[in-house]
């Protein structure tokens, strides 16, 4: 038993008289007063010491104190400057030296002009991928009688790297998510290509500018799609927004998550397709909408985890899951006609009312915790059911991809969420662009590469390069061909310019 408990017992049993108790109280009060005075004196002493030290134990200075800054101060005092060594050559080769190192030479003539009518204009070295490694090819470019020049296949502008190298760099950096250093290391290890970070930056900028027209075509295709999945998340600059359809895939980096940005891509007044999204307020106003069942089910499951003993939460989660599974079976049932599916959807609506109606009609007041979360979920389910946004995917017709495959409309927005998983991880680890110019470049490159997945049977470097090279021969891309076939043309105003009028950085 401690001293305090023993003292209490002695007081209750009368072992300590009143005079003794008063003496103890007076003594304790004196000790407290002395302690208070000691603390005040210590506080004053600390303040005096801080004033003497300038307010901080560590003295700070606004002057630079690096070796180079000290050398400049010494020179200002009249001390002789240290003799600098002559900078070594960085190893940049001239065009003549590169041509001498080329493994082979190829002649390039203007199309439709006989070789005898052409004269050699110049020789240009270009790095290419061949047989799994990097080779240097010297292209002898010939000029025709009317100043027609031969075009080097798979070369952008005056770049000394082939399109296959530029696309490989773009895929490693903007799709796989490697840093410039790691992308250079991978290409050096596997293909023997030695690149500097400044070259990677220049190649990505060049490819982005070259593909800006394709991005505008993709925007037009998306606006005329039958089904679009949309989702967004935070990023280093504003937000990143994904729009996926059967015709195009757009991933916008560094954009604002507001209705103005959304209307530049999908205008509710003109878009007649189905929008699959979560229940964010920014998506309101579209005629045909499908709200993501995965979001609704996750909210119901969370309630069962917060209160495992609550039978009402378990009944709600099990009921919603069964209704969603039944809706998926109705969608896949080939025996049903369109009218039959509509009758099934009416029955599903009745099941929602039976499951959520008692709580919804009670109009419970706002409360706290899981009880309020359950109330909000039931209100959301009933509102979406009344607005016909729960079972749109059941009655929607399948869509056809550019490869001719028929795909059913999904009742969840999981594909758009998976598309944003990599940008979200890059955001959390600080591996994102820090300027709007870099975000714009990433927007163009990622959108074109991800859209190509919809147009190619196999998405590999060889298939992508073969497709991209065919654009030069045909004069238009696969996106432009589809847009022309459907009678779709990009708008007069550039979507890129409207999203980011003055890219900085």
XYZ file of C-alpha atoms in Angstrom:
505
model
C 0.000 0.000 0.000
C 1.454 3.435 -1.003
C 1.756 6.461 1.274
C -1.269 8.253 -0.214
C -3.659 5.368 0.520
C -2.277 4.994 4.046
C -2.752 8.717 4.654
C -6.393 8.503 3.521
C -7.067 5.619 5.889
C -5.487 7.436 8.820
C -7.656 10.503 8.177
C -10.885 8.445 7.954
C -10.140 6.544 11.191
C -9.232 9.731 13.109
C -5.617 8.820 13.665
C -4.563 12.306 12.447
C -6.108 15.255 14.254
C -7.271 18.456 12.594
C -4.264 20.566 13.650
C -1.849 18.066 12.110
C -3.863 17.984 8.887
C -3.813 21.800 8.641
C -0.041 21.814 9.123
C 0.389 19.335 6.287
C -1.777 21.395 3.944
C 0.141 24.595 4.743
C 3.457 22.806 4.168
C 2.288 21.457 0.791
C 1.097 24.914 -0.277
C 4.489 26.424 0.591
C 6.295 23.751 -1.483
C 4.028 24.407 -4.471
C 4.638 28.147 -4.244
C 8.414 27.606 -4.097
C 8.263 25.304 -7.134
C 6.276 27.922 -9.089
C 8.895 30.601 -8.318
C 11.724 28.262 -9.384
C 9.981 27.567 -12.711
C 9.511 31.283 -13.407
C 13.181 31.958 -12.729
C 14.219 29.089 -15.009
C 11.944 30.399 -17.785
C 13.480 33.869 -17.527
C 16.972 32.390 -17.632
C 16.130 30.431 -20.806
C 14.789 33.578 -22.484
C 17.994 35.498 -21.592
C 20.181 32.753 -23.077
C 18.110 32.620 -26.285
C 18.475 36.382 -26.716
C 22.261 36.109 -26.338
C 22.359 33.333 -28.960
C 20.216 35.259 -31.440
C 17.022 33.336 -30.826
C 18.326 29.960 -31.974
C 21.090 27.590 -30.817
C 22.370 27.445 -34.428
C 23.637 30.703 -35.914
C 22.346 31.166 -39.466
C 23.745 33.302 -42.245
C 22.325 34.498 -45.529
C 25.721 34.279 -47.223
C 26.667 31.212 -49.263
C 29.458 29.204 -47.667
C 30.395 26.776 -50.423
C 33.959 26.422 -51.691
C 33.134 28.312 -54.890
C 31.555 31.197 -52.938
C 34.635 31.451 -50.685
C 36.921 31.507 -53.720
C 34.935 34.441 -55.124
C 35.260 36.307 -51.804
C 39.012 35.648 -51.794
C 39.301 37.084 -55.314
C 37.394 40.170 -54.180
C 39.974 40.634 -51.386
C 42.738 40.615 -54.019
C 43.938 37.057 -53.740
C 45.151 35.507 -56.987
C 42.569 33.352 -58.621
C 43.166 29.629 -58.694
C 44.194 28.391 -62.110
C 41.411 26.321 -63.602
C 42.117 23.161 -65.502
C 41.065 23.058 -69.121
C 37.693 21.281 -69.415
C 37.896 17.937 -71.051
C 35.996 17.201 -74.198
C 32.632 15.587 -73.345
C 32.908 13.016 -76.104
C 30.390 14.466 -78.557
C 31.145 13.171 -82.013
C 30.884 15.136 -85.212
C 28.672 13.973 -88.072
C 31.723 12.871 -90.034
C 32.982 10.737 -87.146
C 29.563 9.106 -86.767
C 29.401 8.306 -90.478
C 32.852 6.714 -90.240
C 31.607 4.498 -87.379
C 28.415 3.417 -89.180
C 28.001 -0.326 -89.613
C 26.257 -0.016 -92.962
C 25.189 2.540 -95.531
C 21.774 2.815 -97.173
C 20.647 4.988 -100.079
C 17.369 6.917 -99.871
C 15.780 8.228 -103.077
C 12.740 10.467 -103.565
C 9.607 8.417 -104.277
C 8.726 8.178 -107.961
C 12.072 9.511 -109.204
C 14.549 7.352 -111.119
C 17.944 6.858 -109.495
C 19.724 8.216 -112.528
C 17.938 11.540 -112.175
C 19.043 12.013 -108.558
C 22.208 13.399 -107.051
C 23.618 12.836 -103.569
C 22.529 15.635 -101.230
C 23.942 14.669 -97.851
C 24.636 11.726 -95.551
C 22.873 11.443 -92.236
C 23.709 8.953 -89.445
C 20.745 7.428 -87.550
C 20.753 5.007 -84.637
C 18.429 2.011 -85.193
C 17.417 -1.223 -83.469
C 18.416 -4.316 -85.443
C 18.533 -7.938 -84.274
C 18.100 -6.965 -80.636
C 20.885 -4.391 -80.519
C 21.609 -0.800 -81.530
C 23.391 -0.131 -84.823
C 24.444 3.100 -86.506
C 23.256 3.418 -90.114
C 24.509 6.060 -92.534
C 21.721 7.147 -94.891
C 22.776 8.711 -98.191
C 19.912 11.083 -98.994
C 19.497 11.846 -102.698
C 17.815 14.869 -104.245
C 15.599 14.820 -107.322
C 15.519 17.319 -110.234
C 12.701 19.303 -108.581
C 14.334 19.438 -105.153
C 12.546 16.312 -103.959
C 14.446 14.645 -101.152
C 14.479 11.041 -100.093
C 12.854 10.387 -96.728
C 14.591 8.196 -94.192
C 12.108 5.513 -93.070
C 11.093 5.764 -89.433
C 12.939 9.012 -88.658
C 11.279 12.088 -87.152
C 12.536 15.363 -88.528
C 16.299 15.690 -88.147
C 16.538 13.316 -85.207
C 19.494 10.941 -85.170
C 17.377 8.212 -83.524
C 14.876 5.960 -85.263
C 11.212 5.951 -84.293
C 11.600 2.531 -82.673
C 14.118 3.954 -80.187
C 11.927 6.970 -79.411
C 8.836 4.793 -78.845
C 10.830 2.412 -76.627
C 12.014 5.345 -74.507
C 8.469 6.747 -74.296
C 7.038 3.389 -73.210
C 9.683 2.868 -70.529
C 9.283 6.365 -69.081
C 5.580 7.196 -69.451
C 3.908 3.766 -69.444
C 6.203 1.540 -67.380
C 7.089 4.461 -65.107
C 10.899 4.301 -65.103
C 12.987 7.352 -64.378
C 15.221 8.808 -67.083
C 18.267 7.226 -65.429
C 16.702 3.776 -65.264
C 15.375 3.974 -68.823
C 18.866 4.809 -70.046
C 20.312 1.935 -68.006
C 17.770 -0.558 -69.408
C 18.431 0.427 -73.028
C 22.181 0.333 -72.465
C 22.023 -3.117 -70.865
C 19.713 -4.822 -73.368
C 20.351 -2.985 -76.663
C 23.736 -1.375 -76.056
C 22.261 2.119 -76.568
C 23.999 4.880 -74.641
C 21.711 7.821 -73.974
C 21.956 10.872 -71.753
C 19.027 12.245 -69.779
C 19.032 15.396 -71.876
C 18.617 13.249 -74.997
C 15.691 11.379 -73.411
C 14.032 14.696 -72.647
C 14.524 15.903 -76.218
C 13.211 12.663 -77.748
C 10.054 12.689 -75.625
C 9.360 16.318 -76.492
C 9.824 15.566 -80.187
C 7.471 12.571 -80.091
C 4.861 14.562 -78.187
C 4.864 17.346 -80.767
C 4.692 14.784 -83.580
C 1.630 13.075 -82.036
C -0.396 16.153 -81.047
C -2.573 15.772 -84.149
C -3.309 12.152 -83.244
C -4.363 13.273 -79.763
C -6.892 15.698 -81.231
C -8.281 12.887 -83.394
C -8.596 10.673 -80.313
C -10.565 13.430 -78.563
C -13.018 13.501 -81.461
C -13.342 9.701 -81.453
C -13.969 9.649 -77.701
C -16.710 12.285 -77.971
C -18.476 10.053 -80.524
C -18.107 6.760 -78.620
C -20.942 4.586 -77.382
C -19.560 3.957 -73.887
C -16.983 5.983 -71.935
C -15.483 5.043 -68.571
C -14.231 8.048 -66.579
C -12.293 8.343 -63.344
C -9.918 10.845 -61.769
C -7.433 11.143 -58.924
C -5.032 13.697 -57.473
C -1.598 14.290 -59.000
C 1.475 16.437 -58.470
C -0.119 19.144 -60.624
C -3.875 19.349 -60.075
C -5.295 15.939 -61.126
C -5.047 13.121 -63.648
C -8.222 12.098 -65.515
C -8.816 8.901 -67.513
C -11.424 8.514 -70.266
C -11.672 5.036 -71.805
C -13.941 4.067 -74.679
C -14.114 1.413 -77.371
C -12.527 3.848 -79.858
C -10.000 5.853 -77.830
C -8.256 6.102 -74.484
C -7.337 9.492 -73.103
C -5.274 10.044 -69.960
C -5.048 13.732 -69.081
C -2.281 14.770 -66.672
C -2.122 18.033 -64.748
C -5.731 19.076 -65.452
C -8.332 20.561 -63.135
C -10.987 18.177 -61.816
C -13.967 20.352 -62.642
C -16.912 20.506 -65.005
C -15.105 22.922 -67.354
C -12.396 20.342 -68.077
C -14.944 17.544 -68.381
C -17.024 19.508 -70.895
C -13.948 19.980 -73.108
C -13.706 16.193 -73.449
C -17.360 15.142 -73.047
C -20.082 17.736 -73.370
C -23.344 16.534 -71.753
C -25.299 18.540 -74.316
C -23.853 16.607 -77.278
C -22.618 13.270 -75.895
C -25.264 10.629 -76.564
C -23.401 7.572 -75.304
C -23.289 5.975 -71.850
C -20.971 7.390 -69.203
C -19.724 4.894 -66.604
C -18.372 6.653 -63.512
C -18.582 6.978 -59.758
C -21.198 9.192 -58.118
C -19.096 12.368 -58.042
C -21.057 15.569 -58.593
C -18.893 16.586 -61.567
C -20.473 13.826 -63.698
C -24.041 15.051 -63.254
C -26.026 16.112 -66.293
C -25.448 13.271 -68.756
C -28.467 11.581 -70.332
C -27.302 7.952 -70.061
C -25.258 7.099 -66.990
C -24.104 3.944 -65.250
C -22.857 4.358 -61.707
C -20.084 2.062 -60.565
C -21.376 -0.920 -58.600
C -17.919 -1.579 -57.186
C -18.054 1.724 -55.275
C -21.501 0.921 -53.871
C -20.559 -2.619 -52.842
C -17.348 -1.453 -51.174
C -19.329 0.996 -49.054
C -21.710 -1.763 -47.952
C -18.868 -4.183 -47.188
C -17.098 -1.504 -45.148
C -20.150 -1.258 -42.881
C -19.952 -4.985 -42.088
C -16.286 -4.569 -41.164
C -16.961 -1.569 -38.928
C -19.761 -3.364 -37.079
C -19.491 -7.151 -37.612
C -22.253 -7.827 -35.071
C -24.828 -5.673 -36.870
C -27.235 -7.966 -38.753
C -28.780 -5.067 -40.716
C -25.438 -4.144 -42.305
C -24.821 -7.776 -43.236
C -28.283 -8.053 -44.792
C -27.668 -4.892 -46.851
C -24.269 -6.049 -48.152
C -25.477 -9.573 -49.015
C -28.596 -8.213 -50.668
C -26.730 -5.734 -52.846
C -24.188 -8.346 -53.917
C -26.942 -10.760 -54.900
C -28.808 -8.075 -56.858
C -25.645 -7.133 -58.775
C -24.899 -10.768 -59.614
C -28.460 -11.239 -60.810
C -28.132 -8.133 -63.026
C -24.944 -9.548 -64.597
C -26.743 -12.834 -65.345
C -29.626 -10.972 -66.982
C -27.176 -9.018 -69.147
C -25.468 -12.212 -70.374
C -28.680 -14.190 -70.935
C -28.915 -14.522 -74.709
C -32.494 -15.828 -74.545
C -33.884 -12.470 -73.453
C -35.064 -9.805 -75.877
C -34.620 -6.092 -75.228
C -38.149 -5.944 -73.832
C -37.461 -8.965 -71.633
C -34.364 -7.303 -70.192
C -36.340 -4.161 -69.409
C -38.860 -6.274 -67.484
C -36.014 -7.881 -65.544
C -34.595 -4.432 -64.729
C -37.997 -3.414 -63.348
C -37.874 -6.446 -61.062
C -34.361 -5.505 -59.950
C -35.602 -2.007 -59.102
C -38.296 -3.566 -56.926
C -35.673 -5.603 -55.092
C -33.708 -2.404 -54.392
C -36.858 -0.811 -52.962
C -37.571 -3.892 -50.842
C -33.995 -3.894 -49.523
C -33.573 -0.163 -48.873
C -37.166 1.130 -48.685
C -37.856 0.682 -44.936
C -34.859 2.767 -43.914
C -35.285 5.278 -46.730
C -38.986 5.952 -46.013
C -38.198 6.426 -42.316
C -36.235 9.609 -43.217
C -33.776 9.178 -40.386
C -32.010 12.340 -39.145
C -28.322 12.910 -39.539
C -26.219 11.088 -36.971
C -22.624 9.944 -36.452
C -20.427 6.969 -37.370
C -21.467 3.837 -39.246
C -25.178 4.545 -38.707
C -24.908 7.740 -40.739
C -22.799 5.992 -43.415
C -25.527 3.386 -43.796
C -28.184 6.081 -44.086
C -26.195 7.910 -46.791
C -25.613 4.685 -48.756
C -29.316 3.827 -48.746
C -30.200 7.365 -49.843
C -27.646 7.081 -52.667
C -28.986 3.709 -53.830
C -32.579 4.896 -53.903
C -31.648 8.108 -55.730
C -29.667 6.227 -58.393
C -32.474 3.707 -58.804
C -35.033 6.477 -59.321
C -32.714 8.218 -61.836
C -32.237 4.942 -63.788
C -28.472 4.856 -63.200
C -28.060 1.455 -61.535
C -28.905 -1.014 -64.302
C -28.104 0.868 -67.524
C -25.428 -1.723 -68.309
C -28.045 -4.500 -68.368
C -30.027 -3.057 -71.283
C -27.127 -1.350 -73.138
C -26.114 -2.954 -76.449
C -22.590 -4.427 -76.727
C -19.938 -2.203 -78.306
C -17.568 -3.185 -81.106
C -13.845 -2.464 -80.791
C -11.657 -1.445 -83.760
C -10.496 -5.082 -83.954
C -14.105 -6.215 -84.431
C -14.607 -7.748 -80.997
C -18.000 -7.298 -79.308
C -17.740 -6.306 -75.640
C -20.538 -5.953 -73.100
C -20.914 -2.767 -71.111
C -19.480 -3.141 -67.619
C -21.408 -2.293 -64.472
C -18.233 -1.150 -62.719
C -15.589 1.460 -63.379
C -12.708 -0.835 -62.461
C -10.900 -0.487 -65.793
C -10.556 3.274 -65.397
C -9.371 2.802 -61.807
C -6.706 0.338 -62.951
C -5.539 2.827 -65.574
C -4.972 5.423 -62.849
C -3.202 3.021 -60.493
C 0.243 3.647 -61.991
C -0.097 7.476 -61.991
C -1.326 7.315 -58.386
C 1.700 5.248 -57.349
C 3.999 7.682 -59.168
C 2.316 10.546 -57.286
C 2.823 8.859 -53.910
C 6.526 8.248 -54.624
C 7.244 11.659 -56.146
C 7.904 10.313 -59.667
C 5.673 12.712 -61.578
C 6.140 15.753 -63.808
C 6.592 19.041 -61.984
C 5.678 21.389 -64.859
C 2.610 21.740 -67.048
C 4.776 21.265 -70.145
C 5.872 17.858 -68.902
C 2.276 16.970 -68.012
C 1.157 17.951 -71.509
C 3.868 15.776 -73.064
C 2.854 12.828 -70.912
C -0.814 13.368 -71.823
C -0.155 13.073 -75.559
C 2.244 10.123 -75.434
C 0.303 8.004 -72.927
C -3.014 8.625 -74.712
C -1.650 7.535 -78.094
C 0.155 4.457 -76.758
C -2.807 3.322 -74.633
C -5.192 3.851 -77.562
C -2.992 1.690 -79.783
C -3.783 -1.248 -77.485
C -7.337 -1.098 -78.861
C -6.137 -1.255 -82.469
C -3.381 -3.903 -82.320
C -3.897 -7.625 -81.808
C -0.612 -7.800 -79.875
C 0.847 -4.765 -78.133
C 4.611 -5.144 -78.593
C 7.381 -2.835 -79.726
C 7.555 -4.481 -83.150
C 3.784 -4.245 -83.724
C 3.674 -0.619 -82.546
C 6.597 0.356 -84.804
C 5.071 -1.414 -87.773
C 1.809 0.459 -87.221
C 3.472 3.845 -86.677
C 5.628 3.453 -89.791
C 2.528 2.663 -91.832
C 1.127 6.067 -90.865
C 3.860 7.767 -92.908
C 3.295 5.529 -95.927
C -0.506 5.886 -95.837
C -0.518 9.574 -94.935
C -2.841 9.040 -91.957
C -2.968 7.012 -88.760
C -5.323 4.202 -87.810
C -7.192 6.735 -85.659
C -7.651 9.093 -88.593
C -8.804 6.225 -90.813
C -11.535 5.262 -88.328
C -12.577 8.887 -87.855
C -12.812 9.373 -91.628
C -14.804 6.164 -92.005
C -17.309 7.340 -89.370
C -17.443 10.868 -90.721
C -15.849 12.373 -87.612
C -13.456 15.301 -87.720
C -11.570 17.041 -84.897
C -12.908 20.358 -83.688
C -11.519 23.650 -84.937
C -10.136 24.532 -81.513
C -7.295 22.425 -80.090
C -8.312 20.529 -76.952
C -4.703 20.651 -75.736
C -4.631 24.428 -76.064
C -7.936 24.767 -74.218
C -6.835 22.489 -71.365
C -3.477 24.219 -70.912
C -3.287 27.461 -72.944
C 0.251 28.361 -71.865
C 2.282 25.347 -70.770
C 5.128 26.362 -68.494
C 8.381 24.676 -67.580
